[in-house]
Tab-separated table of C-alpha atoms and ligand atoms in Angstrom:
chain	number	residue	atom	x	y	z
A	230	UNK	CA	52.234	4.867	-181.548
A	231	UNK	CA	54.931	6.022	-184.500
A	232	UNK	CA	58.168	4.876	-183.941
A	233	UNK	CA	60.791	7.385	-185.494
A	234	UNK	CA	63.793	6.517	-187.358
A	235	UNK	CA	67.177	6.808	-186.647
A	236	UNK	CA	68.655	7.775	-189.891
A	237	UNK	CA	65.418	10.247	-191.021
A	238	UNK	CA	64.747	11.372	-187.956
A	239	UNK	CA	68.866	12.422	-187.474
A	240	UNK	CA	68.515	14.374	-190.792
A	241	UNK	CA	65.732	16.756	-189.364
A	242	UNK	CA	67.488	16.850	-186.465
A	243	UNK	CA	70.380	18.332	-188.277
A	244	UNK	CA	68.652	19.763	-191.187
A	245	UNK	CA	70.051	23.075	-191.299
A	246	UNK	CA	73.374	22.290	-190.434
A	247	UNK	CA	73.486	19.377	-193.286
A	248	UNK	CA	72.135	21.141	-195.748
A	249	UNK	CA	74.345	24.379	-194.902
A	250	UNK	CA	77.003	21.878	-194.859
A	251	UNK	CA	76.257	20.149	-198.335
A	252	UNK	CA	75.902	23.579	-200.174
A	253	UNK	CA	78.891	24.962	-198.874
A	254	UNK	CA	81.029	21.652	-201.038
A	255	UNK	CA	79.083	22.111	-204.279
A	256	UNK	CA	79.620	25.578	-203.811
A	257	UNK	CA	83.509	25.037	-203.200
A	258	UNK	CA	84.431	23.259	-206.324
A	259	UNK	CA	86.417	20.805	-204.384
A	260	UNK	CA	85.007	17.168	-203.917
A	261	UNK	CA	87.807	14.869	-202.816
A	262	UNK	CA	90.565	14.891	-200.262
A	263	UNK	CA	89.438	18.690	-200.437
A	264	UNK	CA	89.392	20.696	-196.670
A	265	UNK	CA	86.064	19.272	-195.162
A	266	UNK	CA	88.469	15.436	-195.290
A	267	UNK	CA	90.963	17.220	-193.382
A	268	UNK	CA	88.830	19.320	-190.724
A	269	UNK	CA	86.618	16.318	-189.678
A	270	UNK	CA	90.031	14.394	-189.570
A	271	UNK	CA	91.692	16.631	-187.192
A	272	UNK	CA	88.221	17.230	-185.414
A	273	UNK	CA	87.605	13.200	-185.100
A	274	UNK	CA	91.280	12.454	-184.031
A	275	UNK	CA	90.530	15.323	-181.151
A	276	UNK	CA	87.208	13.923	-180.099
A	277	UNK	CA	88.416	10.234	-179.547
A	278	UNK	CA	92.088	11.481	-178.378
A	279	UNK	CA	94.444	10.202	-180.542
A	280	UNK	CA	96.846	12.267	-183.113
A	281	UNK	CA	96.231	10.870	-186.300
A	282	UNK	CA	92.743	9.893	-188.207
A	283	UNK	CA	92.461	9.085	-191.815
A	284	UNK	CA	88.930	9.095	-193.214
A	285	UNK	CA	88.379	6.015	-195.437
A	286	UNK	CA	85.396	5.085	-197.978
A	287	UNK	CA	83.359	2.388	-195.168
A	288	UNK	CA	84.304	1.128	-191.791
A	289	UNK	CA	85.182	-2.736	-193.375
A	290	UNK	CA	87.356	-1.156	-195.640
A	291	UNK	CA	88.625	0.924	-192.167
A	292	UNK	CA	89.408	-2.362	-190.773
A	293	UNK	CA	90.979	-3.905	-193.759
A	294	UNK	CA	93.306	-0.794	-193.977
A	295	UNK	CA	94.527	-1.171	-190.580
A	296	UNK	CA	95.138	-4.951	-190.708
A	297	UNK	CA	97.296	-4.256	-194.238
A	298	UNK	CA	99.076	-0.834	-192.344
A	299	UNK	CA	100.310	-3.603	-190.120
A	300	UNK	CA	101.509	-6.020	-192.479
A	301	UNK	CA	98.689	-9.057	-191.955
A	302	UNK	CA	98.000	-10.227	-195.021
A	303	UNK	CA	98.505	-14.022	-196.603
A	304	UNK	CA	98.341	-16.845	-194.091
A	305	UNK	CA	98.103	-14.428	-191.221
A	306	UNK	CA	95.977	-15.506	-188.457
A	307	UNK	CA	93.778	-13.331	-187.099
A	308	UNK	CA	91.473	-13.610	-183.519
A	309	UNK	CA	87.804	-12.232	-183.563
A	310	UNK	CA	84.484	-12.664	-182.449
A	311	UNK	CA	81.848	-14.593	-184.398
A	312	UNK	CA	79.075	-12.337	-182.299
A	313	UNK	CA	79.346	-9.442	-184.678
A	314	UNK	CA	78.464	-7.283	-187.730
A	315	UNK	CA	79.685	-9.688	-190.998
A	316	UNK	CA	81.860	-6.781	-191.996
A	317	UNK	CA	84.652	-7.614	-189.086
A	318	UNK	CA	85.016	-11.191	-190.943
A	319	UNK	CA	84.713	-9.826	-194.042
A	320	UNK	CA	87.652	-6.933	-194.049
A	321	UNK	CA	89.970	-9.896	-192.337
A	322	UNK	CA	89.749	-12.005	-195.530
A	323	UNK	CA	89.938	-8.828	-197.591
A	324	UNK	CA	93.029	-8.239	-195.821
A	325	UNK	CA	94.383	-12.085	-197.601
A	326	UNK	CA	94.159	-13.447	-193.680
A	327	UNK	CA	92.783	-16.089	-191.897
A	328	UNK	CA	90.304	-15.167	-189.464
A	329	UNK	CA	89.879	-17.621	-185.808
A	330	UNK	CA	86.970	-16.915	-184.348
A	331	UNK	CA	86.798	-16.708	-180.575
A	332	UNK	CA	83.119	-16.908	-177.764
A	333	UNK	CA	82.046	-14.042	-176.005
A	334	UNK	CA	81.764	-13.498	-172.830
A	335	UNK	CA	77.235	-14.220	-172.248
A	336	UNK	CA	77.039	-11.091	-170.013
A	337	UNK	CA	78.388	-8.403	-172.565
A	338	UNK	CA	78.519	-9.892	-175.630
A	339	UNK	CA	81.856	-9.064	-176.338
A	340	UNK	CA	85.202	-11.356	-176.674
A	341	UNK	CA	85.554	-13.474	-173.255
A	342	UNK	CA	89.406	-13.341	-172.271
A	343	UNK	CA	89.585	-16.590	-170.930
A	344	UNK	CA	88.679	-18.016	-174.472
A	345	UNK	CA	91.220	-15.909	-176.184
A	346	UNK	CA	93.557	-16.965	-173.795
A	347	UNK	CA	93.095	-20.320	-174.195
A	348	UNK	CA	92.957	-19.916	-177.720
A	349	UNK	CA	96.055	-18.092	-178.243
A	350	UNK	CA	97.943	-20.666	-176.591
A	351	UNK	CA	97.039	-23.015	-178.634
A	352	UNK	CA	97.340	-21.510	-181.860
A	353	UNK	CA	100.400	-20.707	-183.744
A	354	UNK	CA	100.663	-18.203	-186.256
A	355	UNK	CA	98.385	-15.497	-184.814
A	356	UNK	CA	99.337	-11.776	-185.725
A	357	UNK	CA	96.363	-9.396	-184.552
A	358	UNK	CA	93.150	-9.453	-182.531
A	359	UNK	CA	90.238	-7.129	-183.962
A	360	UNK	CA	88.220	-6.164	-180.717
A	361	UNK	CA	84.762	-5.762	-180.851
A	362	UNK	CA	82.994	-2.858	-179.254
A	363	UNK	CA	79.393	-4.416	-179.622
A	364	UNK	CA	76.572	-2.460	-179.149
A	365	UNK	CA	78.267	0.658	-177.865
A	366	UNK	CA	79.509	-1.678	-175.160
A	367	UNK	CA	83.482	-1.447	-174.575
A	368	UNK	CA	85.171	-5.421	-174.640
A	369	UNK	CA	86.777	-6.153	-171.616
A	370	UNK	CA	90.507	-3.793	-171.895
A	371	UNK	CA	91.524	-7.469	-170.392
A	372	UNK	CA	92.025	-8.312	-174.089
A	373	UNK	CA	94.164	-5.870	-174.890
A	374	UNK	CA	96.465	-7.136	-172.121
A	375	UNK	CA	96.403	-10.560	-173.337
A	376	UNK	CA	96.800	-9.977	-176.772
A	377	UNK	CA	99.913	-8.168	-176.125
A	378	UNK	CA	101.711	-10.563	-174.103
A	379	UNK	CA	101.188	-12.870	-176.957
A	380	UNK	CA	102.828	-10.555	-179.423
A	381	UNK	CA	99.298	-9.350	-181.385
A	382	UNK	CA	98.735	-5.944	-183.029
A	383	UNK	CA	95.145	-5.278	-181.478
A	384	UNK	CA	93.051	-3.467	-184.071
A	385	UNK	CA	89.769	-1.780	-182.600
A	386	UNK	CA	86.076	-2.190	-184.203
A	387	UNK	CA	84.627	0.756	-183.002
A	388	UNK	CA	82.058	0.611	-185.892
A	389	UNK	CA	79.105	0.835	-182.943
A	390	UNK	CA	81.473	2.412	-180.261
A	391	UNK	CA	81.569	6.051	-181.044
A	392	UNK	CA	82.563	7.549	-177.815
A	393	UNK	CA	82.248	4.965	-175.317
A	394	UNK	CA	84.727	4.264	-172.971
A	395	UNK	CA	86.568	2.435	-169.760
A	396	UNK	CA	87.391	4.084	-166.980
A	397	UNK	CA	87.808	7.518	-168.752
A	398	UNK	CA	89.689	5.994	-171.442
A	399	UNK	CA	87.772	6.286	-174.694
A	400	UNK	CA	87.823	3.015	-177.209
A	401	UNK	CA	89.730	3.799	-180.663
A	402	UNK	CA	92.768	5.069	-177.910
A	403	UNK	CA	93.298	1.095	-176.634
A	404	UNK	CA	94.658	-1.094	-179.614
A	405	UNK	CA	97.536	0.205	-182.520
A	406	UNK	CA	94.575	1.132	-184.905
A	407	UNK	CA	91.236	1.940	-184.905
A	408	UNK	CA	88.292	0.914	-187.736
A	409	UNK	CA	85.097	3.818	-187.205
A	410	UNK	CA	81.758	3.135	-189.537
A	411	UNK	CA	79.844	6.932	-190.591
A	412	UNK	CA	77.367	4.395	-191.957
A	413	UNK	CA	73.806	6.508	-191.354
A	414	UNK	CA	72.242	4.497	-188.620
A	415	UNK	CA	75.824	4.179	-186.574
A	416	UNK	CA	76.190	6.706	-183.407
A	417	UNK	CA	77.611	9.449	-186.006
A	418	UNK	CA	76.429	8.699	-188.959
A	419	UNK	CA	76.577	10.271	-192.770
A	420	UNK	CA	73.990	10.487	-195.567
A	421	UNK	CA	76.082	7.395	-197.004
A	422	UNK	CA	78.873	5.300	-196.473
A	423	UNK	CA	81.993	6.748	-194.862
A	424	UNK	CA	85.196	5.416	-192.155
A	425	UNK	CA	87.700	6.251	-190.619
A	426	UNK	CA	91.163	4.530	-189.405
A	427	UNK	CA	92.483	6.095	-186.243
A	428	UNK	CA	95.620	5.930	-184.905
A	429	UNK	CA	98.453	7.827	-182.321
A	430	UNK	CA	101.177	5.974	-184.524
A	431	UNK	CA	102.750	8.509	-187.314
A	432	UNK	CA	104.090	5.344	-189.237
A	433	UNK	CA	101.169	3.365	-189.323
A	434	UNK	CA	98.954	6.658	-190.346
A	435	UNK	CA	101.440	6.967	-193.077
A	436	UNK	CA	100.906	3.668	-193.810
A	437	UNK	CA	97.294	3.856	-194.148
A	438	UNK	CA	97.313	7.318	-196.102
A	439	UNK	CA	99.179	5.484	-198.453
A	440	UNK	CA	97.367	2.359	-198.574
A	441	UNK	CA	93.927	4.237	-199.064
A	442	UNK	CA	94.764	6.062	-202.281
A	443	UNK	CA	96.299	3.680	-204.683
A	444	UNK	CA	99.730	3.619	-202.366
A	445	UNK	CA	100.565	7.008	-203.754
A	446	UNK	CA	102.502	8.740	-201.479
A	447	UNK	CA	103.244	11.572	-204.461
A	448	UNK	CA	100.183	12.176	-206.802
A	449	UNK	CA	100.674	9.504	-209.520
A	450	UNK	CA	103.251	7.075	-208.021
A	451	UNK	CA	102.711	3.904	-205.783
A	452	UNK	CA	104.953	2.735	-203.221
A	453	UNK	CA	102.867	-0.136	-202.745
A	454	UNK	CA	99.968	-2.228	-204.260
A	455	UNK	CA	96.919	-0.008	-202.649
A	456	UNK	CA	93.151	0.547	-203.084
A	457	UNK	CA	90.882	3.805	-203.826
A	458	UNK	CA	88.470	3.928	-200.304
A	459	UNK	CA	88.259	7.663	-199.747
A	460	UNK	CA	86.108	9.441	-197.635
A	461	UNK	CA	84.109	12.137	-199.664
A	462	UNK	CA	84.184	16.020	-199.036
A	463	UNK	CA	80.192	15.762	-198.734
A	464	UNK	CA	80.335	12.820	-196.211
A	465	UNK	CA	82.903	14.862	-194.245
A	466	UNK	CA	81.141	18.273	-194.532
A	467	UNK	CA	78.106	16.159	-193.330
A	468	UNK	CA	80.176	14.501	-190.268
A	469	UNK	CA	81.980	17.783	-189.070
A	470	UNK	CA	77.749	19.203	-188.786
A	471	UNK	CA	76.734	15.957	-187.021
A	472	UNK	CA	80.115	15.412	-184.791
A	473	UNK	CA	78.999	18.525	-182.743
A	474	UNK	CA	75.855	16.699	-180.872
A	475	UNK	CA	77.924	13.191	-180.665
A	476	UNK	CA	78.405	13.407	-176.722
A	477	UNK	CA	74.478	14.896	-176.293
A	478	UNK	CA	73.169	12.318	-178.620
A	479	UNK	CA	75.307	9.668	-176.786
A	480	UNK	CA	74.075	10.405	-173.458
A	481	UNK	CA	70.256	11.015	-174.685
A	482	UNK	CA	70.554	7.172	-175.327
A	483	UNK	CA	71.815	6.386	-172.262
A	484	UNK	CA	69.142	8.308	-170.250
A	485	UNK	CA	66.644	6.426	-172.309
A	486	UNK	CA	68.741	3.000	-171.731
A	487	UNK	CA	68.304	3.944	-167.959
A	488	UNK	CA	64.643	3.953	-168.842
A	489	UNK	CA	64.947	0.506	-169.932
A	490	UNK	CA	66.784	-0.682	-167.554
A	491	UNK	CA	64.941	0.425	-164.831
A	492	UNK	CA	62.114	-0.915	-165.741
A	493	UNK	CA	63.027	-4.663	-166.514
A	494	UNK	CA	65.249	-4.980	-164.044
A	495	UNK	CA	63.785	-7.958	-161.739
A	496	UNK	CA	61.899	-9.078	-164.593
A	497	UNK	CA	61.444	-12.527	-167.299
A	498	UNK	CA	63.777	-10.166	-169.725
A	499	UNK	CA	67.684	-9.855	-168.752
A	500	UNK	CA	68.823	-6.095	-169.701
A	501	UNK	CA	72.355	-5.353	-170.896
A	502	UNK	CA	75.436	-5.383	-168.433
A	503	UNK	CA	77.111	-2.540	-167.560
A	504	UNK	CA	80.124	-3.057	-166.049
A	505	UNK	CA	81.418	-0.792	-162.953
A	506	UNK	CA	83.408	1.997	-164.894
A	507	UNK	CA	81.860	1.588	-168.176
A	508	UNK	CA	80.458	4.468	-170.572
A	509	UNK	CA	78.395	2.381	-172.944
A	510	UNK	CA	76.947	4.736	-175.765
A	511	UNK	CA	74.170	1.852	-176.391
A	512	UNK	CA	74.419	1.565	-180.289
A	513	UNK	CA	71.765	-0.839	-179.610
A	514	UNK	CA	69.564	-1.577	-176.246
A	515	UNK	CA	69.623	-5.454	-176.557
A	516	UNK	CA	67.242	-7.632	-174.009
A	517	UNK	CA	67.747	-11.511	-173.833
A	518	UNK	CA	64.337	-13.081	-173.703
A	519	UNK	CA	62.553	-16.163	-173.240
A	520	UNK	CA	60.676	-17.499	-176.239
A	521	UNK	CA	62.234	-14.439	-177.972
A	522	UNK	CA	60.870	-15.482	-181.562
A	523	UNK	CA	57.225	-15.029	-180.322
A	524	UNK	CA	58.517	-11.600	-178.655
A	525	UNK	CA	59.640	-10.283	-182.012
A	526	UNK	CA	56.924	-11.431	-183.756
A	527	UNK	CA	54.457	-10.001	-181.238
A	528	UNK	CA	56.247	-6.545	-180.873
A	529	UNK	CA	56.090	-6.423	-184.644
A	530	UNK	CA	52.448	-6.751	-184.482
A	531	UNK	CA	52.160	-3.791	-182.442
A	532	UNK	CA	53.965	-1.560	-185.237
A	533	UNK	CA	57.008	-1.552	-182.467
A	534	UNK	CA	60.316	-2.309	-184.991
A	535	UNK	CA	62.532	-4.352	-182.910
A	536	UNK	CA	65.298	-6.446	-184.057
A	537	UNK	CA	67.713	-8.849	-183.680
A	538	UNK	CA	71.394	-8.157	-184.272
A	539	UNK	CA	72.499	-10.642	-185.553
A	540	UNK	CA	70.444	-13.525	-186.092
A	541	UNK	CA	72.916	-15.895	-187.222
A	542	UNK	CA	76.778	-16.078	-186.229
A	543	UNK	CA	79.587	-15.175	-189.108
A	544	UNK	CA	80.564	-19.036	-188.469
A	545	UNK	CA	77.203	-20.847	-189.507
A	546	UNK	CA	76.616	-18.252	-192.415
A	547	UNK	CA	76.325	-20.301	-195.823
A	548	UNK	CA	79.075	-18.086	-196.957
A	549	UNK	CA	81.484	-19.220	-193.943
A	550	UNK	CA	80.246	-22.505	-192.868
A	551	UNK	CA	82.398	-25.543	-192.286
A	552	UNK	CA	85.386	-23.388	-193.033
A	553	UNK	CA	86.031	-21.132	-190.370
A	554	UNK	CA	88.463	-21.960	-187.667
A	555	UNK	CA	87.000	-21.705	-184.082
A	556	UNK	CA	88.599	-20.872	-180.533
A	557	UNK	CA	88.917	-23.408	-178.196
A	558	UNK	CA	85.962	-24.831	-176.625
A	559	UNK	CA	83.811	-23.652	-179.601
A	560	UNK	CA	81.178	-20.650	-179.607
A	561	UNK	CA	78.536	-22.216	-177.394
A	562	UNK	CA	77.816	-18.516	-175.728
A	563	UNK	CA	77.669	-17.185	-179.039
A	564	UNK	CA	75.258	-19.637	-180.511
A	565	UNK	CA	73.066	-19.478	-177.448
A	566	UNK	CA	73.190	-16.043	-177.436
A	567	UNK	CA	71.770	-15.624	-180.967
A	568	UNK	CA	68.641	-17.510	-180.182
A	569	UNK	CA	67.654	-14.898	-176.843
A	570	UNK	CA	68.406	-11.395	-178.200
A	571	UNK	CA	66.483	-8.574	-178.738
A	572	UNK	CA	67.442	-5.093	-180.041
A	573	UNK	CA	64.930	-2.565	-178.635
A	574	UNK	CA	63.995	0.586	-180.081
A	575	UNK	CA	66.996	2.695	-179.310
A	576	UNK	CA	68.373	6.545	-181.120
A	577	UNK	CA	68.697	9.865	-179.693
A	578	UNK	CA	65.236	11.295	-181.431
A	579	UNK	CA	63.289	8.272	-179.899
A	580	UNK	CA	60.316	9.914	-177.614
A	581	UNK	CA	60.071	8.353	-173.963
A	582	UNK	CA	56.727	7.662	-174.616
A	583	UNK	CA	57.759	5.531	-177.199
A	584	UNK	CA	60.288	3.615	-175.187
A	585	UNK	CA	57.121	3.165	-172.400
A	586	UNK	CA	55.128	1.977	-175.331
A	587	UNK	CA	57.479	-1.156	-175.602
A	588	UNK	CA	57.777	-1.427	-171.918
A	589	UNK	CA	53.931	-1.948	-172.092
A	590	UNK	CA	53.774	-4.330	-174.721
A	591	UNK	CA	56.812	-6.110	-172.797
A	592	UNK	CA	54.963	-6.329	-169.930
A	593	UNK	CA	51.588	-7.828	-171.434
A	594	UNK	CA	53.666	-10.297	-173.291
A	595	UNK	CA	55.909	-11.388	-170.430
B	795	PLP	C1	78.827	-1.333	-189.368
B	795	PLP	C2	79.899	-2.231	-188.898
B	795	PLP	C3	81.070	-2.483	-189.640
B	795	PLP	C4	81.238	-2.069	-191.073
B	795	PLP	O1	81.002	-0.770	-191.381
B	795	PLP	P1	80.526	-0.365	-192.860
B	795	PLP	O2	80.713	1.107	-192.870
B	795	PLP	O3	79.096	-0.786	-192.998
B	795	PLP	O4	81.417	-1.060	-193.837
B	795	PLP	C5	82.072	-3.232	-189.054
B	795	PLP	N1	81.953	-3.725	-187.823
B	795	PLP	C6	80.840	-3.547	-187.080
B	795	PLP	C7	80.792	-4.113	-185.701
B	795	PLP	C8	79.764	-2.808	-187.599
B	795	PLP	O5	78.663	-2.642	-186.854
């Protein structure tokens, strides 16, 4: 069996329409904050349903610019999850804060509110959650509630949540801001690094627009200290091509989640969650399984390239160890957690007789 993959297999998919897409830049003359930055902006903001989206050079940086649009900086606290992608630490201590990092809840993977509530009042000092959409799956909207009663910004992480939803109401509308990631193998992808910040607040788009370029606000002069973390006229050319087939790709993952699902249901392996309600867009089909080490190593054998995301939690990376303040009761789902996932062969261009492939091997191995 060859697997195909995501970010190769998305370019053929979308060959004509990328290439069409790239020519018509060079051929433009125009190759920064030019009109492709501007379409896929106003085409983005429409597709998630908000008014205002700023396309940014990555999705940490699209996370550090909305925690500085809202003032966190310096000896700001700010709530997360340790369960995620390094980059939602990272773009918190970019930002000059401090980040306090909170369990999950064992079933979804995402932030448990009980913890955060817990944790919230017992910490002083704490300015903004960053929610997690893991996976593709939406954190419980319970968080939003809680963070507000305690005063928080709430800044999305939609950097694996492109298009999911609760009840009809699509993340990157929940929080004040939202953080996207075009990196190539997210569910809209570029040929590169690109991000977005989204946003229905004029100020804190203002903010951001200002923030991104140098904290010009007229060519040449700053109103405040900023950075340089555009997106590119190629990257957005590329995204306004690819945006089209977001909600197709979306749900050709979740017909070949249902796949999954289906068939490991009832079985040694536990398959994701879903929530009543939920749209999850399935960024990643992740399994918890027993003796999962031997699993991976056993899939691999069979040429069948799945993963685990991540293997280690932000808090007992050598980079973060011993200094990174923890919710209350510790992370004991989140530790546990790391040692039993499994990301399964998941993208749009995936055949099903690939996914039946790995249900075969999971079978002989159970
Ligand atoms: C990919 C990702 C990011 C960071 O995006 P980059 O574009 O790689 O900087 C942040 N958070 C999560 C959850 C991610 O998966």
């Amino acid at each position: 069996m060859r697997f195909t993959f995501h970010p190769h297999a998305d370019y053929l998919a979308h060959k004509d329409a990328i290439d069409t897409a790239i020519q018509r830049v060079l051929a433009s003359g125009h190759y920064i904050l030019g009109p492709e930055v501007a379409g896929f902006e106003a085409e983005f903001a429409a597709a998630i349903g908000v008014d205002q989206c700023s396309g940014v050079g990555n999705g940490t940086d699209a996370i550090h610019l909305a925690l500085r649009a809202c003032g966190i900086g310096a000896g700001d606290k700010v709530v997360t999850v340790s369960h995620t992608a390094v980059a939602t630490v990272t773009a918190i201590e970019l930002a000059g804060a401090i980040p306090l990092l909170v369990d999950i809840d064992p079933a979804t993977y995402t932030l448990d509110p009980q913890k955060l509530e817990a944790t919230l009042r017992s910490n002083s000092g704490v300015k903004a959650l960053v929610l997690v959409h893991l996976y593709g799956q939406p954190a419980d909207p319970e968080c939003v509630a809680i963070a507000r009663r305690h005063g928080l910004r709430v800044i999305e992480d939609c950097a694996q949540a492109h298009g999911s939803a609760v009840a009809g109401r699509t993340t990157g509308t929940w929080g004040d801001l939202a953080a996207f990631s075009f990196y190539p193998t997210k569910n809209l992808g570029t040929i590169g690094d690109g991000g977005a910040v989204l946003t229905s607040d004029a100020e804190l788009a203002a903010r951001v627009r200002r923030l991104h370029q140098y904290g010009w606000k007229e060519r040449y002069i700053s109103y405040e200290p900023g950075l340089n973390s555009r997106l590119d006229e190629l990257h957005a050319a590329i995204l306004r091509a690819k945006l089209v087939t977001l909600r197709a790709d979306n749900a050709r993952r979740a017909e070949l989640a249902a796949i999954y699902t289906r068939a490991l249901s009832g079985t040694a392996y536990t398959p994701p969650a879903v929530p009543a309600g939920v749209t999850h867009v399935y960024h990643q089909y992740v399994i918890r399984a027993p003796r999962r080490d031997a699993l991976l190593a056993a899939l691999s054998a069979r040429g069948i390239p799945a993963a685990i995301h991540y293997p280690q939690p932000v808090h007992l990376q050598p980079a973060y160890a011993g200094r990174i303040a923890l919710g209350v009761g510790g992370l004991p789902a989140t530790e546990r957690a790391c040692g039993e996932i499994l990301s399964l062969p998941m993208h749009p261009h995936l055949g099903e007789d690939a996914v039946q492939y790995v249900l075969a091997a999971l079978r002989e191995l159970a």
